[in-house]
PDB file of C-alpha atoms in Angstrom:
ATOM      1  CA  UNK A  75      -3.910 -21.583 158.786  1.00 93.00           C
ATOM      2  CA  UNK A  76      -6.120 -24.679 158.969  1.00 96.00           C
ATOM      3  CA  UNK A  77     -10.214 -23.465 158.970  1.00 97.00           C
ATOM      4  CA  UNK A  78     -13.459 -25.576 159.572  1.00 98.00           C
ATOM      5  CA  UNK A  79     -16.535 -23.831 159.014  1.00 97.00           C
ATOM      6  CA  UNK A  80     -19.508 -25.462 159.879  1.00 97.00           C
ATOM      7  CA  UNK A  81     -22.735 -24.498 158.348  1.00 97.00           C
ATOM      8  CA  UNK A  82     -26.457 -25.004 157.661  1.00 98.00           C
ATOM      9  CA  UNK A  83     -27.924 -24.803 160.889  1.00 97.00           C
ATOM     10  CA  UNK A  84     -31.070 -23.553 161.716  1.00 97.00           C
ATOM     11  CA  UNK A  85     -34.717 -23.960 163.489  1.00 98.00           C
ATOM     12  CA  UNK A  86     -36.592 -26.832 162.155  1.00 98.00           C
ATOM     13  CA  UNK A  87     -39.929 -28.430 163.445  1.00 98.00           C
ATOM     14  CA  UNK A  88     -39.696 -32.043 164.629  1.00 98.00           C
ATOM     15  CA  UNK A  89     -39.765 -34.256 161.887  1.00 98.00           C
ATOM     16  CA  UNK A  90     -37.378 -31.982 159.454  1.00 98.00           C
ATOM     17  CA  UNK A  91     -34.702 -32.482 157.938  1.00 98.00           C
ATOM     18  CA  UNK A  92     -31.288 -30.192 157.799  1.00 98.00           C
ATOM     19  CA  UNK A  93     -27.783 -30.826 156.320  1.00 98.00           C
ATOM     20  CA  UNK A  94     -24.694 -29.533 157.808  1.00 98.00           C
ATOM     21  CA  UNK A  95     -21.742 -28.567 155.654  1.00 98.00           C
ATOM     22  CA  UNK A  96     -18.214 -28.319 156.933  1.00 98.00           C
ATOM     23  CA  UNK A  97     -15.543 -26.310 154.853  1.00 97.00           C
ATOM     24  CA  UNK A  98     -12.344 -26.952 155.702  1.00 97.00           C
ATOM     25  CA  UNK A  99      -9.114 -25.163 154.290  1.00 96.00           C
ATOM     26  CA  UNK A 100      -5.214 -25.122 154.933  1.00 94.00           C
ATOM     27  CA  UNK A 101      -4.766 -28.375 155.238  1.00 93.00           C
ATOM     28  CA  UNK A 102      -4.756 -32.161 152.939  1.00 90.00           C
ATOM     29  CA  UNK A 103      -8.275 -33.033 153.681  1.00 92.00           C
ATOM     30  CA  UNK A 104      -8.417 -36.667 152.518  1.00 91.00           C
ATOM     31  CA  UNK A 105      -5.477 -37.224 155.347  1.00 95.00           C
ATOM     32  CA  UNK A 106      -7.958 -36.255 158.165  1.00 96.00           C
ATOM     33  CA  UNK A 107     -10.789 -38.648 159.549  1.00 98.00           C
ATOM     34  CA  UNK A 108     -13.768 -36.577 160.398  1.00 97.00           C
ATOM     35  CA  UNK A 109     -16.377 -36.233 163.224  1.00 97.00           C
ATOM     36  CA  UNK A 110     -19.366 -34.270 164.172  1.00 98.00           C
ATOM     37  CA  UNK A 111     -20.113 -33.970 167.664  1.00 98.00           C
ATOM     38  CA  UNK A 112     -22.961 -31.922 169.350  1.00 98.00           C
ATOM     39  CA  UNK A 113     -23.441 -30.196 173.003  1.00 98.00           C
ATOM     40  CA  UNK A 114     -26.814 -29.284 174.671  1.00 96.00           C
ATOM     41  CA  UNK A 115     -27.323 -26.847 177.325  1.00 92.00           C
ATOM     42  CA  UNK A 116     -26.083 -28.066 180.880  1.00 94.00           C
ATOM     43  CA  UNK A 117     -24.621 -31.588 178.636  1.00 96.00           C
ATOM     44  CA  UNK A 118     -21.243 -33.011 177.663  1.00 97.00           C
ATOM     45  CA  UNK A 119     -20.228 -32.516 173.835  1.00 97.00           C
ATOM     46  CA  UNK A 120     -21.068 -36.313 172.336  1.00 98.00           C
ATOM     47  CA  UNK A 121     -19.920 -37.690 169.259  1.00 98.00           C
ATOM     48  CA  UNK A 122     -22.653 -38.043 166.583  1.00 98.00           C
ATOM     49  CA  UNK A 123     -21.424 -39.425 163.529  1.00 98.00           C
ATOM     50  CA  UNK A 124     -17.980 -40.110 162.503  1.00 98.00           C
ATOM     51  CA  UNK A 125     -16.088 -40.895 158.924  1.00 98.00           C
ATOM     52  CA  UNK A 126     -12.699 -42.515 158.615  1.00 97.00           C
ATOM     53  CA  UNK A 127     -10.475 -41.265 155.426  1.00 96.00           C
ATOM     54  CA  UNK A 128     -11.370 -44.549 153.675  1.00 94.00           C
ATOM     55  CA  UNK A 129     -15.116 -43.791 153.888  1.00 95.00           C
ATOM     56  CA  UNK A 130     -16.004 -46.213 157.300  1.00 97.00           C
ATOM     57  CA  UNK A 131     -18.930 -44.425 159.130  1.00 98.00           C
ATOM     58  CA  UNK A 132     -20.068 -44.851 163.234  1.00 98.00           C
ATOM     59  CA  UNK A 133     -22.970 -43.664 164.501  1.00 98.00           C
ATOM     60  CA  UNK A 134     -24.122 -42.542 168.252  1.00 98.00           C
ATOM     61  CA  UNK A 135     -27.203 -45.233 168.620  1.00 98.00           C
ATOM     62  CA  UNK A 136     -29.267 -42.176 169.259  1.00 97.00           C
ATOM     63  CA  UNK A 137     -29.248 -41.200 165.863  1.00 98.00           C
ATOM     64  CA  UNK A 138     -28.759 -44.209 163.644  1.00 98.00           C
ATOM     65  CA  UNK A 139     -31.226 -44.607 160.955  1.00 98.00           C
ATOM     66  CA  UNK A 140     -31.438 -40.649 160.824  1.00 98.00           C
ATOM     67  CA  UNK A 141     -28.636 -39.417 160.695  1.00 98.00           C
ATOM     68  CA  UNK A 142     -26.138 -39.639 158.070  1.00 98.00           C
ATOM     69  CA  UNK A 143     -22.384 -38.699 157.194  1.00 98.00           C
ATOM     70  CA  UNK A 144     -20.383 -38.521 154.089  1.00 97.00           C
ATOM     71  CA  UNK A 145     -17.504 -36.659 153.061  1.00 97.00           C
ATOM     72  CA  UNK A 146     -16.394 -35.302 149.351  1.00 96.00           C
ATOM     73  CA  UNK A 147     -12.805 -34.707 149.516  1.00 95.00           C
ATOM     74  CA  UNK A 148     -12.864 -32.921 146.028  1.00 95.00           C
ATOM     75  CA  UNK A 149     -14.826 -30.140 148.349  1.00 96.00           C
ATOM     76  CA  UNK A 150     -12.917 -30.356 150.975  1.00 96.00           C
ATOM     77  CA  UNK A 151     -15.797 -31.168 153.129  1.00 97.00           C
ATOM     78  CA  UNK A 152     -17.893 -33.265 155.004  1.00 97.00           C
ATOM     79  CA  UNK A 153     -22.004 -33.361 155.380  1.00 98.00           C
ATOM     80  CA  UNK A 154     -23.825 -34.538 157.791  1.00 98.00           C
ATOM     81  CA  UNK A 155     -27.709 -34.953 156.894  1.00 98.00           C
ATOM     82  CA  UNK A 156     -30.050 -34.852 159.784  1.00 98.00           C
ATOM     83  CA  UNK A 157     -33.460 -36.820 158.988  1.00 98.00           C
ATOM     84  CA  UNK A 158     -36.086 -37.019 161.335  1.00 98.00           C
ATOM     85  CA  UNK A 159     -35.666 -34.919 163.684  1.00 98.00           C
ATOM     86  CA  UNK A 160     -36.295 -34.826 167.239  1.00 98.00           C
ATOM     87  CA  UNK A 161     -36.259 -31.897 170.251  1.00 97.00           C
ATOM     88  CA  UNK A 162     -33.870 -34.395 171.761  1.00 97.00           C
ATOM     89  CA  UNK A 163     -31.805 -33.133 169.109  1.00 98.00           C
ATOM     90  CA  UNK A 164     -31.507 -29.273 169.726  1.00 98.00           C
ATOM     91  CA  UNK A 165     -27.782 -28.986 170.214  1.00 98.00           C
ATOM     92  CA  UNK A 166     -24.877 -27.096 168.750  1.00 98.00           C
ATOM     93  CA  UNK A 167     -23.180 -29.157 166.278  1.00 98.00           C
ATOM     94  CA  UNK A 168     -19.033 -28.907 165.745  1.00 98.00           C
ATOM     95  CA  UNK A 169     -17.329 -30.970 163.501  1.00 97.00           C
ATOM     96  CA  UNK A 170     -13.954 -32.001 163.412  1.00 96.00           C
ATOM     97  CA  UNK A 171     -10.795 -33.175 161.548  1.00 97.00           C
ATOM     98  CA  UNK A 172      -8.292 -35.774 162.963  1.00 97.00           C
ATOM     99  CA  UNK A 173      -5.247 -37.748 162.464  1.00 95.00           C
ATOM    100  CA  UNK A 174      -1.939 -39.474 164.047  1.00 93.00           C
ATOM    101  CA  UNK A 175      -0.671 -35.499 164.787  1.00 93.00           C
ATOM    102  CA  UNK A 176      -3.211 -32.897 164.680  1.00 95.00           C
ATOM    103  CA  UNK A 177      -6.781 -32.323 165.589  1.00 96.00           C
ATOM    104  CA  UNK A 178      -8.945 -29.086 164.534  1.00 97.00           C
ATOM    105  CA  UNK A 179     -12.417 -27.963 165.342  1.00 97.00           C
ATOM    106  CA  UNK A 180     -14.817 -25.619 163.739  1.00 97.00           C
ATOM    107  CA  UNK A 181     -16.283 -23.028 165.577  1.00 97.00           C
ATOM    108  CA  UNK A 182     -20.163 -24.741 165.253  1.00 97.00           C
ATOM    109  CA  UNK A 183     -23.927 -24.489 164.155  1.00 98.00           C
ATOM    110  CA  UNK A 184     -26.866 -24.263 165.849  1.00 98.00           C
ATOM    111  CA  UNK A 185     -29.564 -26.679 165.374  1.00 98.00           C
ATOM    112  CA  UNK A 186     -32.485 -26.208 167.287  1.00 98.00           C
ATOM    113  CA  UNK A 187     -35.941 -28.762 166.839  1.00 98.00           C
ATOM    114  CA  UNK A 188     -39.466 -27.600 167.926  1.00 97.00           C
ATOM    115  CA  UNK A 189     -42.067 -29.756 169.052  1.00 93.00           C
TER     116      UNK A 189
END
């Protein structure tokens, strides 16, 4: 049974930092791209960040120069550190894991920014 867990969300004040973690199990990690998309109240789930299996990242313009992904396949997971942070950014956060036949989801994390 293939799990992502997403985790290290929280409340931060504008200008924080946080680092999402994303466990995933039951399947060949290093075969999956990965993504980490967000949804706000009343908004469409976005892509954020993305990862390709040999390391190529994209970034949402809204968050480049903040936000950053990486993946360690010996952990089976994939980070994604939040820098600077903005209200703009209050969302929750999913991640995903992708290829040619399958495509999973964790359940998400809450990140929610102050002012």
């Amino acid at each position: 049974q293939v799990q992502l867990v997403e985790s290290g969300g929280g409340l931060v004040q504008a200008g924080g930092s946080l680092r999402l973690s994303c466990a995933a199990s039951g399947l060949i990690f290093s075969f999956y791209a990965n993504g980490w998309y967000r949804q706000a109240p009343g908004k469409q789930r976005e892509l954020v960040a993305s990862i390709t299996t040999g390391g190529s990242r994209n970034y949402a313009d809204s968050v480049k120069g903040r936000f950053t992904v990486f993946r360690d396949n010996a952990q089976n997971t994939v980070y994604l550190q939040m820098n600077s942070l903005k209200p703009e950014d209050t969302a929750v956060y999913y991640c995903n894991a992708v290829n040619w036949a399958n495509d999973y989801w964790g359940q998400g994390t809450q990140v929610t920014v102050s002012s």
